[in-house]
Every structure is written in structure tokens, then in C-alpha cells.
XYZ file of C-alpha atoms in Angstrom:
223
model
C 8.662 -37.943 17.250
C 5.592 -35.825 17.980
C 5.896 -32.089 17.538
C 5.025 -30.205 20.718
C 3.964 -26.581 20.751
C 5.822 -24.543 23.360
C 3.101 -22.194 24.542
C 5.337 -20.488 27.082
C 7.598 -19.153 24.315
C 4.553 -17.824 22.495
C 3.117 -16.068 25.547
C 6.491 -14.602 26.479
C 7.134 -13.153 23.033
C 3.585 -12.270 22.011
C 3.883 -8.623 23.209
C 6.946 -8.138 20.970
C 5.163 -9.706 18.008
C 2.083 -7.545 18.583
C 4.334 -4.480 18.664
C 5.869 -5.616 15.376
C 2.377 -6.079 13.929
C 1.525 -2.512 14.950
C 4.637 -1.215 13.181
C 3.692 -3.241 10.093
C 0.250 -1.603 10.074
C 1.866 1.822 10.514
C 4.196 1.288 7.552
C 1.342 -0.030 5.427
C -1.042 2.804 6.299
C 1.566 5.493 5.627
C 2.755 3.836 2.409
C -0.717 3.341 0.955
C -1.782 6.812 2.132
C 1.149 8.469 0.382
C 0.746 6.048 -2.523
C -2.867 7.174 -2.811
C -1.785 10.794 -3.255
C 0.950 9.848 -5.734
C -1.328 7.480 -7.624
C -4.165 9.981 -7.890
C -1.960 12.604 -9.549
C -0.103 10.097 -11.725
C -3.362 8.417 -12.750
C -4.799 11.745 -13.859
C -1.489 12.603 -15.571
C -1.724 9.401 -17.620
C -4.992 10.730 -19.069
C -3.570 14.179 -19.817
C -3.719 15.616 -23.319
C -0.113 16.751 -22.861
C 2.118 14.044 -24.357
C 5.108 14.984 -22.195
C 3.154 14.721 -18.914
C 1.468 11.534 -20.075
C 4.858 10.101 -21.067
C 6.471 10.893 -17.699
C 3.579 9.269 -15.860
C 3.800 6.169 -18.040
C 7.576 5.875 -17.516
C 7.120 6.084 -13.737
C 4.398 3.424 -13.689
C 6.233 1.083 -16.064
C 9.560 1.360 -14.215
C 8.097 0.820 -10.753
C 5.751 -1.992 -11.754
C 8.493 -3.606 -13.805
C 11.010 -3.895 -10.969
C 10.743 -5.830 -7.663
C 9.898 -3.956 -4.484
C 12.944 -5.549 -2.851
C 15.249 -3.900 -5.397
C 13.488 -0.558 -4.874
C 14.055 -0.841 -1.117
C 17.761 -1.500 -1.725
C 17.966 1.480 -4.079
C 16.389 3.843 -1.559
C 18.289 2.582 1.494
C 21.710 1.723 0.055
C 22.084 3.541 -3.293
C 20.337 6.865 -2.621
C 22.586 7.801 0.356
C 25.617 7.542 -1.931
C 24.029 10.179 -4.161
C 22.811 12.597 -1.492
C 25.710 11.963 0.890
C 23.537 11.236 3.933
C 22.354 8.037 5.568
C 18.599 7.441 5.379
C 16.686 6.294 8.435
C 15.359 2.719 7.934
C 11.786 3.822 8.708
C 11.946 6.658 6.172
C 13.510 4.336 3.590
C 10.863 1.671 4.208
C 7.926 4.070 3.905
C 9.512 5.910 0.963
C 10.176 2.791 -1.102
C 6.783 1.260 -0.315
C 4.992 4.551 -1.093
C 6.688 4.878 -4.468
C 5.827 1.266 -5.246
C 2.217 1.600 -4.106
C 1.783 4.851 -6.046
C 2.426 3.116 -9.367
C -0.245 0.489 -8.741
C -2.726 3.014 -7.349
C -2.159 5.169 -10.446
C -3.415 2.355 -12.664
C -6.382 1.822 -10.341
C -7.322 5.508 -10.588
C -6.793 5.567 -14.341
C -9.090 2.588 -14.835
C -11.662 4.053 -12.449
C -11.725 7.420 -14.236
C -11.977 5.794 -17.650
C -14.919 3.695 -16.442
C -16.998 6.862 -15.995
C -19.120 7.739 -19.011
C -17.525 10.499 -21.104
C -20.855 12.291 -21.112
C -20.289 13.165 -17.450
C -17.307 15.323 -18.359
C -19.111 16.881 -21.296
C -22.133 17.711 -19.127
C -19.899 19.216 -16.448
C -18.114 21.421 -18.956
C -21.473 22.477 -20.406
C -22.512 23.620 -16.929
C -19.487 25.931 -16.778
C -17.019 23.829 -14.817
C -13.433 23.772 -15.995
C -11.551 20.479 -16.416
C -10.101 20.427 -12.886
C -13.455 21.297 -11.285
C -15.188 18.598 -13.291
C -12.593 16.043 -12.218
C -12.784 17.093 -8.567
C -16.537 17.423 -8.111
C -18.013 15.059 -10.694
C -15.634 12.414 -12.049
C -13.442 11.574 -9.045
C -16.293 11.019 -6.528
C -17.916 8.547 -8.906
C -14.629 6.866 -9.755
C -13.677 6.526 -6.097
C -16.747 4.407 -5.387
C -15.686 1.989 -8.110
C -12.060 1.699 -7.052
C -12.689 0.843 -3.389
C -12.280 -2.954 -3.941
C -8.966 -2.706 -5.864
C -7.674 -0.153 -3.346
C -8.499 -2.630 -0.602
C -6.556 -5.297 -2.476
C -3.608 -2.920 -2.783
C -3.682 -2.294 0.970
C -3.628 -6.035 1.662
C -0.858 -6.615 -0.878
C 1.256 -3.850 0.664
C 0.622 -5.219 4.156
C 2.207 -8.507 3.100
C 4.908 -6.949 0.927
C 5.980 -4.694 3.799
C 7.687 -7.766 5.243
C 10.439 -7.120 2.680
C 11.662 -4.092 4.657
C 13.078 -6.600 7.149
C 16.075 -6.933 4.799
C 17.296 -3.466 5.847
C 17.018 -4.364 9.515
C 13.769 -2.530 10.219
C 11.949 -4.328 13.014
C 8.413 -4.822 11.750
C 6.530 -8.088 12.316
C 8.673 -10.367 10.139
C 11.990 -8.977 11.396
C 10.774 -9.197 14.991
C 9.943 -12.848 14.416
C 13.398 -13.475 12.972
C 15.099 -11.881 15.975
C 13.026 -13.902 18.430
C 13.815 -17.133 16.573
C 17.551 -16.355 16.594
C 17.307 -16.104 20.384
C 14.884 -18.936 21.197
C 15.307 -21.328 18.231
C 11.517 -21.796 18.342
C 10.977 -21.362 14.599
C 7.736 -23.343 14.399
C 5.951 -21.542 17.223
C 7.045 -18.038 16.224
C 6.348 -18.372 12.494
C 2.899 -19.807 13.248
C 2.084 -16.757 15.366
C 3.529 -14.382 12.751
C 1.409 -16.033 10.049
C -1.714 -15.832 12.231
C -1.124 -12.130 12.935
C -0.796 -11.396 9.202
C -3.955 -13.416 8.571
C -5.914 -11.548 11.238
C -4.816 -8.180 9.846
C -5.666 -9.070 6.243
C -9.070 -10.476 7.220
C -9.829 -7.328 9.226
C -8.903 -5.119 6.274
C -10.978 -7.260 3.896
C -13.976 -6.954 6.193
C -13.540 -3.185 6.507
C -13.303 -2.767 2.726
C -16.440 -4.892 2.255
C -18.362 -2.722 4.737
C -17.072 0.444 3.070
C -18.106 -0.818 -0.352
C -21.554 -1.751 0.972
C -22.004 1.668 2.537
C -21.086 3.497 -0.680
C -23.357 1.183 -2.668
C -26.299 2.078 -0.424
C -25.499 5.760 -0.828
C -25.462 5.355 -4.608
C -28.857 3.637 -4.689
C -30.368 6.445 -2.638
């Protein structure tokens, strides 16, 4: 029996799927944005001369990278409310868990990027009268950022796909929206094809943007 594609179901539900895709992008952007801030500070902390600070940063990175994102989502949404005594909004739980997860991976990206800069850059900066924080802010970090653009792009793409896991707490991003439509229409083939295509379009767009950004920074460096 030949498989027929029901285009009417696709056209009828496409607006809902596009809305879900927009929510997925929103979760991803917020999570990676907050993860970028967390990762920057944790990455620098991992290079600290203070053993206690360096140890805390390492524990955070090891614990988060060593446990599944799905478990972290459950901990934030189901376990944390039992501790604080208040229910957490699914959107806040989704962004919070994904941000914490992204921060651990971004921390390692920043650490590697900073360590790739020649140590003489720091020594020269200190010789010019800059303190450690000024040297990191004005000399080391700008150079490191240019080198970590590709891995940061990969992290954004990975989080875009991993954000589908927040559907388990009932948050209606792209994957959850697809599930709800299928439960109503029973058109699993058509809906999952569209969902897959939307994820593919988003990841390709991000990949292209990162490539252009990398090219632009490379031109600036050569100048």
C-alpha cells in the first residue's frame, strides 16, 4: 500500500508548528545567552590560582556534564519545588535547566580558548600596568572569543536540538506541539516530517550565521 502525504493536515497545522519553532528558538537563545554568562565566569574560575574557587568550578562542570539534561530538567521542575515550597513555571524551569547545562559546556569552551592564548600576552599586559582582570577583559578575552566562535556555534545547535527534552514537562515547544497535533490528527508521518524539516532549517541557518561571523572576525584579525 502506497504511503500518501496528507498536505491538508500539514497546511492546517503549520502555523502551530511555526509557533512552536519560535518558542524553541526563544528557549535556545535565552539558555545559551545565560549559559554564556555562566560559562564565562566558570571558565575563568577554573583557571584561578585559588584552589577553592577552581575546585568549585570543576565540581560544577563535572556534575553537569556527567548527568543527562533530562535528569536536570526533572530536578529543576519536580524536585526543586519540594525544597523551596513553590511550583516553578515550565518556561522558567526549561530555561533554567538548559542554562545550567549549557553553562558547563561553555565553561570548557572558554577555558580552552583562554589557554590557547600565548602566556606572553598576559605578561605583556601586566608589564604595561594592567591588573589581572583588566588584562583578561581587554587583551585575553577578545582574542579568545574569536577562537571560540565555532564551538559556541556548535553549542547553540546542540542546545537547539536538546531543548526538545523540555517537552517531558509539558512545555509546548516544537516537539511537544508536534506530539499534541499527532494525538489529535493521528498524522504521525506528516507532522514528524515537518518537525524534522523545521529543526533542520533552524540548524542550517545557525550554522550559516556562525560561518559568516567567523569569516568576519577572521578578516578583522588579518587587518
